[in-house]
PDB file of C-alpha atoms in Angstrom:
ATOM      1  CA  ASP A  18     -12.903  -2.211  14.437  1.00 82.00           C
ATOM      2  CA  VAL A  19     -16.453  -0.957  14.164  1.00 89.00           C
ATOM      3  CA  GLN A  20     -19.003  -3.633  15.031  1.00 91.00           C
ATOM      4  CA  MET A  21     -22.365  -3.613  13.284  1.00 93.00           C
ATOM      5  CA  THR A  22     -25.331  -5.136  15.077  1.00 95.00           C
ATOM      6  CA  GLN A  23     -28.327  -5.897  12.899  1.00 97.00           C
ATOM      7  CA  SER A  24     -31.743  -6.848  14.188  1.00 97.00           C
ATOM      8  CA  PRO A  25     -33.729  -8.908  13.929  1.00 97.00           C
ATOM      9  CA  SER A  26     -31.696 -11.805  12.534  1.00 97.00           C
ATOM     10  CA  SER A  27     -34.825 -13.046  10.784  1.00 97.00           C
ATOM     11  CA  LEU A  28     -38.422 -12.034  10.331  1.00 97.00           C
ATOM     12  CA  SER A  29     -41.590 -13.317   8.748  1.00 97.00           C
ATOM     13  CA  ALA A  30     -44.166 -10.916   7.332  1.00 97.00           C
ATOM     14  CA  SER A  31     -47.141 -10.921   4.999  1.00 97.00           C
ATOM     15  CA  VAL A  32     -47.227  -9.500   1.502  1.00 97.00           C
ATOM     16  CA  GLY A  33     -48.037  -5.810   1.795  1.00 97.00           C
ATOM     17  CA  ASP A  34     -46.644  -5.449   5.315  1.00 97.00           C
ATOM     18  CA  ARG A  35     -44.199  -2.756   6.322  1.00 98.00           C
ATOM     19  CA  VAL A  36     -40.859  -4.300   7.266  1.00 98.00           C
ATOM     20  CA  THR A  37     -38.185  -2.566   9.327  1.00 98.00           C
ATOM     21  CA  ILE A  38     -34.605  -3.673   9.986  1.00 98.00           C
ATOM     22  CA  THR A  39     -32.210  -1.829  12.260  1.00 98.00           C
ATOM     23  CA  CYS A  40     -28.445  -1.608  12.257  1.00 98.00           C
ATOM     24  CA  GLN A  41     -26.458  -0.211  15.154  1.00 97.00           C
ATOM     25  CA  ALA A  42     -22.795   0.745  14.919  1.00 95.00           C
ATOM     26  CA  SER A  43     -20.426   0.442  17.879  1.00 94.00           C
ATOM     27  CA  GLN A  44     -19.245   4.004  17.236  1.00 93.00           C
ATOM     28  CA  ASP A  45     -20.291   7.060  15.251  1.00 95.00           C
ATOM     29  CA  ILE A  46     -20.063   6.352  11.527  1.00 93.00           C
ATOM     30  CA  THR A  47     -21.874   9.556  10.449  1.00 94.00           C
ATOM     31  CA  TYR A  48     -23.838   8.484   7.359  1.00 94.00           C
ATOM     32  CA  TYR A  49     -21.326   5.977   5.914  1.00 94.00           C
ATOM     33  CA  LEU A  50     -23.755   3.098   5.805  1.00 96.00           C
ATOM     34  CA  ASN A  51     -24.979   0.977   2.879  1.00 97.00           C
ATOM     35  CA  TRP A  52     -27.693  -1.667   2.547  1.00 98.00           C
ATOM     36  CA  TYR A  53     -27.506  -4.736   0.314  1.00 98.00           C
ATOM     37  CA  GLN A  54     -29.986  -7.421  -0.679  1.00 98.00           C
ATOM     38  CA  GLN A  55     -28.834 -10.990  -1.265  1.00 98.00           C
ATOM     39  CA  LYS A  56     -31.147 -13.584  -2.748  1.00 97.00           C
ATOM     40  CA  PRO A  57     -30.310 -17.290  -2.256  1.00 93.00           C
ATOM     41  CA  GLY A  58     -27.407 -18.401  -4.426  1.00 93.00           C
ATOM     42  CA  LYS A  59     -26.860 -14.918  -5.813  1.00 96.00           C
ATOM     43  CA  ALA A  60     -24.407 -12.101  -5.292  1.00 97.00           C
ATOM     44  CA  PRO A  61     -25.408  -9.172  -3.106  1.00 97.00           C
ATOM     45  CA  LYS A  62     -27.060  -6.164  -4.727  1.00 98.00           C
ATOM     46  CA  LEU A  63     -26.645  -2.575  -3.600  1.00 97.00           C
ATOM     47  CA  LEU A  64     -29.956  -1.005  -2.590  1.00 98.00           C
ATOM     48  CA  ILE A  65     -29.079   2.072  -0.522  1.00 98.00           C
ATOM     49  CA  TYR A  66     -25.845   4.001  -0.056  1.00 96.00           C
ATOM     50  CA  ASP A  67     -24.882   6.754   2.348  1.00 95.00           C
ATOM     51  CA  ALA A  68     -27.700   5.739   4.679  1.00 97.00           C
ATOM     52  CA  SER A  69     -30.601   7.068   2.637  1.00 97.00           C
ATOM     53  CA  ASN A  70     -29.785   7.253  -1.078  1.00 97.00           C
ATOM     54  CA  LEU A  71     -31.549   4.766  -3.319  1.00 97.00           C
ATOM     55  CA  ASP A  72     -29.301   3.178  -5.930  1.00 96.00           C
ATOM     56  CA  THR A  73     -30.345   3.479  -9.565  1.00 94.00           C
ATOM     57  CA  GLY A  74     -33.298   1.304 -10.505  1.00 96.00           C
ATOM     58  CA  VAL A  75     -34.146   0.247  -6.947  1.00 97.00           C
ATOM     59  CA  PRO A  76     -37.905   0.344  -6.269  1.00 97.00           C
ATOM     60  CA  SER A  77     -39.105   3.217  -4.129  1.00 97.00           C
ATOM     61  CA  ARG A  78     -40.663   0.866  -1.550  1.00 98.00           C
ATOM     62  CA  PHE A  79     -37.129   0.493  -0.176  1.00 98.00           C
ATOM     63  CA  SER A  80     -35.784   3.284   2.016  1.00 98.00           C
ATOM     64  CA  GLY A  81     -33.110   3.979   4.572  1.00 98.00           C
ATOM     65  CA  SER A  82     -32.577   6.498   7.316  1.00 98.00           C
ATOM     66  CA  GLY A  83     -30.364   7.309  10.256  1.00 97.00           C
ATOM     67  CA  SER A  84     -26.997   8.754  11.145  1.00 97.00           C
ATOM     68  CA  GLY A  85     -24.366   8.402  13.812  1.00 96.00           C
ATOM     69  CA  THR A  86     -24.850   4.951  15.318  1.00 97.00           C
ATOM     70  CA  ASP A  87     -28.470   4.062  14.568  1.00 98.00           C
ATOM     71  CA  PHE A  88     -29.836   3.234  11.151  1.00 98.00           C
ATOM     72  CA  THR A  89     -33.093   1.860   9.776  1.00 98.00           C
ATOM     73  CA  PHE A  90     -33.953   0.047   6.560  1.00 98.00           C
ATOM     74  CA  THR A  91     -37.607  -0.151   5.543  1.00 98.00           C
ATOM     75  CA  ILE A  92     -39.642  -1.984   2.951  1.00 98.00           C
ATOM     76  CA  SER A  93     -42.912  -0.057   2.838  1.00 98.00           C
ATOM     77  CA  SER A  94     -44.958  -2.853   1.278  1.00 97.00           C
ATOM     78  CA  LEU A  95     -43.346  -6.292   1.223  1.00 98.00           C
ATOM     79  CA  GLN A  96     -43.483  -8.083  -2.124  1.00 97.00           C
ATOM     80  CA  PRO A  97     -42.809 -11.783  -2.834  1.00 96.00           C
ATOM     81  CA  GLU A  98     -39.652 -10.880  -4.777  1.00 96.00           C
ATOM     82  CA  ASP A  99     -38.229  -9.187  -1.662  1.00 97.00           C
ATOM     83  CA  ILE A 100     -37.511 -12.539  -0.034  1.00 97.00           C
ATOM     84  CA  ALA A 101     -33.801 -12.300   0.678  1.00 98.00           C
ATOM     85  CA  THR A 102     -31.203 -11.600   3.315  1.00 98.00           C
ATOM     86  CA  TYR A 103     -30.412  -7.937   3.887  1.00 98.00           C
ATOM     87  CA  TYR A 104     -27.041  -6.647   5.103  1.00 98.00           C
ATOM     88  CA  CYS A 105     -25.889  -3.286   6.341  1.00 97.00           C
ATOM     89  CA  GLN A 106     -22.265  -2.262   5.736  1.00 96.00           C
ATOM     90  CA  GLN A 107     -20.290   0.575   7.281  1.00 94.00           C
ATOM     91  CA  TYR A 108     -17.355   2.267   5.577  1.00 90.00           C
ATOM     92  CA  ASP A 109     -16.431   5.000   8.017  1.00 84.00           C
ATOM     93  CA  ASN A 110     -13.772   2.873   9.698  1.00 72.00           C
ATOM     94  CA  LEU A 111     -11.463   1.169   7.199  1.00 75.00           C
ATOM     95  CA  PRO A 112     -10.144  -1.305   6.546  1.00 71.00           C
ATOM     96  CA  PRO A 113     -12.303  -3.216   6.256  1.00 73.00           C
ATOM     97  CA  GLY A 114     -15.844  -2.078   5.611  1.00 84.00           C
ATOM     98  CA  THR A 115     -17.675  -4.319   8.033  1.00 91.00           C
ATOM     99  CA  PHE A 116     -21.053  -5.869   7.388  1.00 94.00           C
ATOM    100  CA  GLY A 117     -23.833  -6.619   9.808  1.00 95.00           C
ATOM    101  CA  GLN A 118     -24.689 -10.265  10.349  1.00 97.00           C
ATOM    102  CA  GLY A 119     -27.726 -10.092   8.061  1.00 97.00           C
ATOM    103  CA  THR A 120     -31.515 -10.229   8.369  1.00 98.00           C
ATOM    104  CA  LYS A 121     -33.376 -12.994   6.603  1.00 98.00           C
ATOM    105  CA  VAL A 122     -36.801 -11.873   5.389  1.00 98.00           C
ATOM    106  CA  GLU A 123     -39.454 -14.505   4.704  1.00 97.00           C
ATOM    107  CA  ILE A 124     -43.094 -14.441   3.678  1.00 95.00           C
ATOM    108  CA  LYS A 125     -45.617 -15.495   6.302  1.00 92.00           C
TER     109      LYS A 125
ATOM    110  CA  GLU B  27     -23.144  -3.600 -19.369  1.00 96.00           C
ATOM    111  CA  VAL B  28     -20.821  -4.077 -16.401  1.00 97.00           C
ATOM    112  CA  GLN B  29     -19.661  -7.659 -15.979  1.00 98.00           C
ATOM    113  CA  LEU B  30     -17.367  -9.199 -13.386  1.00 98.00           C
ATOM    114  CA  VAL B  31     -16.397 -12.834 -13.838  1.00 98.00           C
ATOM    115  CA  GLU B  32     -14.385 -14.612 -11.152  1.00 98.00           C
ATOM    116  CA  SER B  33     -12.331 -17.741 -11.703  1.00 97.00           C
ATOM    117  CA  GLY B  34      -9.640 -19.771 -10.006  1.00 97.00           C
ATOM    118  CA  GLY B  35     -11.519 -21.258  -7.085  1.00 97.00           C
ATOM    119  CA  GLY B  36     -11.308 -24.898  -6.136  1.00 97.00           C
ATOM    120  CA  LEU B  37     -10.241 -27.407  -3.525  1.00 98.00           C
ATOM    121  CA  VAL B  38      -6.885 -26.832  -1.854  1.00 98.00           C
ATOM    122  CA  GLN B  39      -5.174 -28.402   1.143  1.00 97.00           C
ATOM    123  CA  PRO B  40      -4.473 -26.431   4.306  1.00 98.00           C
ATOM    124  CA  GLY B  41      -1.247 -24.491   3.867  1.00 98.00           C
ATOM    125  CA  GLY B  42      -1.687 -24.394   0.108  1.00 98.00           C
ATOM    126  CA  SER B  43      -2.027 -21.501  -2.311  1.00 98.00           C
ATOM    127  CA  LEU B  44      -4.539 -20.339  -4.870  1.00 98.00           C
ATOM    128  CA  ARG B  45      -4.854 -17.322  -7.160  1.00 98.00           C
ATOM    129  CA  LEU B  46      -8.259 -15.904  -7.953  1.00 98.00           C
ATOM    130  CA  SER B  47      -8.952 -13.745 -10.995  1.00 98.00           C
ATOM    131  CA  CYS B  48     -11.779 -11.369 -11.796  1.00 98.00           C
ATOM    132  CA  ALA B  49     -12.218 -10.310 -15.425  1.00 98.00           C
ATOM    133  CA  ALA B  50     -13.991  -6.972 -15.749  1.00 98.00           C
ATOM    134  CA  SER B  51     -15.801  -5.452 -18.709  1.00 98.00           C
ATOM    135  CA  GLY B  52     -18.319  -2.743 -19.502  1.00 97.00           C
ATOM    136  CA  PHE B  53     -16.549   0.098 -17.680  1.00 97.00           C
ATOM    137  CA  THR B  54     -13.174   1.849 -17.547  1.00 96.00           C
ATOM    138  CA  PHE B  55     -11.517  -0.570 -15.155  1.00 96.00           C
ATOM    139  CA  SER B  56      -8.598   1.643 -14.139  1.00 96.00           C
ATOM    140  CA  ASN B  57     -10.969   4.375 -12.927  1.00 95.00           C
ATOM    141  CA  TYR B  58     -12.441   2.343 -10.087  1.00 95.00           C
ATOM    142  CA  ALA B  59     -11.254   0.775  -6.882  1.00 94.00           C
ATOM    143  CA  MET B  60     -12.080  -2.911  -6.510  1.00 95.00           C
ATOM    144  CA  SER B  61     -12.552  -5.320  -3.641  1.00 95.00           C
ATOM    145  CA  TRP B  62     -12.704  -8.977  -2.766  1.00 97.00           C
ATOM    146  CA  VAL B  63     -15.562  -9.896  -0.431  1.00 97.00           C
ATOM    147  CA  ARG B  64     -16.052 -13.442   0.857  1.00 98.00           C
ATOM    148  CA  GLN B  65     -18.902 -15.415   2.336  1.00 98.00           C
ATOM    149  CA  ALA B  66     -18.343 -18.621   4.278  1.00 97.00           C
ATOM    150  CA  PRO B  67     -21.027 -21.293   3.788  1.00 96.00           C
ATOM    151  CA  GLY B  68     -24.238 -20.181   5.507  1.00 94.00           C
ATOM    152  CA  LYS B  69     -22.548 -17.091   6.943  1.00 96.00           C
ATOM    153  CA  GLY B  70     -22.429 -13.358   6.354  1.00 96.00           C
ATOM    154  CA  LEU B  71     -20.225 -11.131   4.219  1.00 96.00           C
ATOM    155  CA  GLU B  72     -16.636 -10.140   4.981  1.00 95.00           C
ATOM    156  CA  CYS B  73     -14.515  -7.575   3.138  1.00 94.00           C
ATOM    157  CA  VAL B  74     -11.193  -9.281   2.533  1.00 95.00           C
ATOM    158  CA  SER B  75      -9.169  -6.758   0.562  1.00 95.00           C
ATOM    159  CA  GLY B  76      -9.402  -3.621  -1.538  1.00 94.00           C
ATOM    160  CA  ILE B  77      -7.255  -1.853  -4.123  1.00 94.00           C
ATOM    161  CA  SER B  78      -7.298   1.573  -5.717  1.00 94.00           C
ATOM    162  CA  GLY B  79      -7.757   2.081  -9.453  1.00 94.00           C
ATOM    163  CA  SER B  80      -4.045   2.619 -10.010  1.00 94.00           C
ATOM    164  CA  GLY B  81      -3.103  -0.301  -7.795  1.00 94.00           C
ATOM    165  CA  GLY B  82      -1.008   1.949  -5.599  1.00 94.00           C
ATOM    166  CA  THR B  83      -3.158   1.630  -2.469  1.00 93.00           C
ATOM    167  CA  THR B  84      -4.256  -1.657  -0.952  1.00 94.00           C
ATOM    168  CA  ASN B  85      -5.892  -2.749   2.279  1.00 92.00           C
ATOM    169  CA  TYR B  86      -6.598  -6.054   3.978  1.00 94.00           C
ATOM    170  CA  ALA B  87      -8.751  -7.495   6.710  1.00 93.00           C
ATOM    171  CA  ALA B  88      -6.756  -8.520   9.777  1.00 93.00           C
ATOM    172  CA  SER B  89      -7.786 -12.127   9.175  1.00 94.00           C
ATOM    173  CA  VAL B  90      -5.860 -12.323   5.873  1.00 96.00           C
ATOM    174  CA  LYS B  91      -3.107  -9.721   6.254  1.00 96.00           C
ATOM    175  CA  GLY B  92       0.283 -11.202   5.465  1.00 97.00           C
ATOM    176  CA  ARG B  93      -1.224 -14.207   3.679  1.00 98.00           C
ATOM    177  CA  PHE B  94      -3.287 -12.672   0.860  1.00 98.00           C
ATOM    178  CA  THR B  95      -2.139 -10.194  -1.802  1.00 98.00           C
ATOM    179  CA  ILE B  96      -4.469  -8.174  -3.981  1.00 97.00           C
ATOM    180  CA  SER B  97      -3.293  -6.829  -7.326  1.00 98.00           C
ATOM    181  CA  ARG B  98      -4.645  -5.700 -10.664  1.00 98.00           C
ATOM    182  CA  ASP B  99      -3.545  -5.524 -14.273  1.00 98.00           C
ATOM    183  CA  ASN B 100      -5.314  -2.558 -15.826  1.00 97.00           C
ATOM    184  CA  SER B 101      -4.048  -3.485 -19.298  1.00 97.00           C
ATOM    185  CA  LYS B 102      -5.953  -6.763 -18.974  1.00 98.00           C
ATOM    186  CA  ASN B 103      -8.928  -5.396 -16.997  1.00 98.00           C
ATOM    187  CA  THR B 104      -8.309  -8.069 -14.398  1.00 98.00           C
ATOM    188  CA  LEU B 105      -8.263  -8.153 -10.610  1.00 98.00           C
ATOM    189  CA  TYR B 106      -6.345 -10.814  -8.711  1.00 98.00           C
ATOM    190  CA  LEU B 107      -6.195 -12.279  -5.218  1.00 98.00           C
ATOM    191  CA  GLN B 108      -3.156 -14.382  -4.386  1.00 98.00           C
ATOM    192  CA  MET B 109      -3.983 -16.534  -1.358  1.00 98.00           C
ATOM    193  CA  ASN B 110      -1.163 -18.281   0.514  1.00 98.00           C
ATOM    194  CA  SER B 111      -1.030 -20.320   3.720  1.00 98.00           C
ATOM    195  CA  LEU B 112      -4.686 -21.157   3.327  1.00 98.00           C
ATOM    196  CA  ARG B 113      -6.673 -22.293   6.358  1.00 98.00           C
ATOM    197  CA  ALA B 114      -9.966 -24.137   6.756  1.00 98.00           C
ATOM    198  CA  GLU B 115     -11.567 -20.872   7.853  1.00 97.00           C
ATOM    199  CA  ASP B 116     -10.763 -19.337   4.459  1.00 98.00           C
ATOM    200  CA  THR B 117     -13.355 -21.648   2.887  1.00 98.00           C
ATOM    201  CA  ALA B 118     -15.895 -19.356   1.268  1.00 98.00           C
ATOM    202  CA  VAL B 119     -17.377 -17.994  -1.912  1.00 98.00           C
ATOM    203  CA  TYR B 120     -15.161 -15.134  -3.011  1.00 98.00           C
ATOM    204  CA  TYR B 121     -16.788 -12.231  -4.843  1.00 98.00           C
ATOM    205  CA  CYS B 122     -15.074  -9.404  -6.628  1.00 98.00           C
ATOM    206  CA  ALA B 123     -16.904  -6.115  -6.332  1.00 97.00           C
ATOM    207  CA  LYS B 124     -16.594  -2.742  -8.039  1.00 96.00           C
ATOM    208  CA  ASP B 125     -16.638   0.519  -6.136  1.00 93.00           C
ATOM    209  CA  THR B 126     -19.212   3.066  -7.228  1.00 91.00           C
ATOM    210  CA  VAL B 127     -16.992   6.097  -6.716  1.00 85.00           C
ATOM    211  CA  LEU B 128     -15.068   7.385  -9.734  1.00 81.00           C
ATOM    212  CA  GLN B 129     -11.359   7.664  -8.887  1.00 81.00           C
ATOM    213  CA  GLY B 130     -11.976   6.474  -5.346  1.00 79.00           C
ATOM    214  CA  VAL B 131      -8.865   5.293  -3.524  1.00 81.00           C
ATOM    215  CA  ILE B 132     -10.449   2.766  -1.190  1.00 81.00           C
ATOM    216  CA  PRO B 133     -13.514   0.796  -2.274  1.00 81.00           C
ATOM    217  CA  VAL B 134     -16.427   1.680  -0.030  1.00 87.00           C
ATOM    218  CA  ILE B 135     -19.721   1.224  -1.906  1.00 93.00           C
ATOM    219  CA  PHE B 136     -20.052  -1.891  -4.045  1.00 95.00           C
ATOM    220  CA  ASP B 137     -22.389  -1.322  -6.976  1.00 95.00           C
ATOM    221  CA  TYR B 138     -21.517  -4.378  -9.081  1.00 97.00           C
ATOM    222  CA  TRP B 139     -20.577  -7.889  -7.991  1.00 98.00           C
ATOM    223  CA  GLY B 140     -19.410 -11.000  -9.779  1.00 98.00           C
ATOM    224  CA  GLN B 141     -21.138 -14.347  -9.394  1.00 97.00           C
ATOM    225  CA  GLY B 142     -18.473 -15.614  -7.013  1.00 97.00           C
ATOM    226  CA  THR B 143     -15.979 -18.468  -7.019  1.00 98.00           C
ATOM    227  CA  LEU B 144     -15.889 -21.135  -4.313  1.00 98.00           C
ATOM    228  CA  VAL B 145     -12.673 -21.828  -2.433  1.00 98.00           C
ATOM    229  CA  THR B 146     -12.619 -24.944  -0.272  1.00 98.00           C
ATOM    230  CA  VAL B 147      -9.692 -25.536   2.061  1.00 98.00           C
ATOM    231  CA  SER B 148      -9.678 -29.125   3.253  1.00 96.00           C
ATOM    232  CA  SER B 149      -7.454 -32.143   3.459  1.00 95.00           C
TER     233      SER B 149
END
């Protein structure tokens, strides 16, 4: 199975800061990588698919990049409503589509 | 508006069985693969099982293979997860999720999720 390693596991940043989360796959997954946002007590929400494509209606301050084994998720200017846990998910190696362990983002 | 509503969760003893349902609306259900994704308390997400739009192709995580069965009734717009031989480690919120790809065989990108149903396995 493909293992996904997300880092950091948590971070604290100020409103307006640039926030970066990385996800590393244990093998080449080309661009088959999605990013989800999960707010406390809620279901996950798709933000980015295929490494860099923004889902419909997702604010442009969110972005993704990378290919192969190394991927990056960025919030260009952190907003209070962005407080959540973010997960990467690969779907090159199935089943199943494995998720990273998550990154909890808090406001400093 | 796409809606996914799970039901059927609850408290069950180890070794017991439970069937989860997910009622879908707002889209042509038979055109999309669907998945069950679970989240243990305070933990991350795990894809449990997936099924194609026709129901002809299914897949399972190694942790549930042989114990769980995914199915769907396209005439009722409903997804199911039959869970047998339940273990304490199956305790989780179970979400159903819709694939974003039209006519996809295996669900890979989850664009809509239900609110989840809690399954607790304990004596």
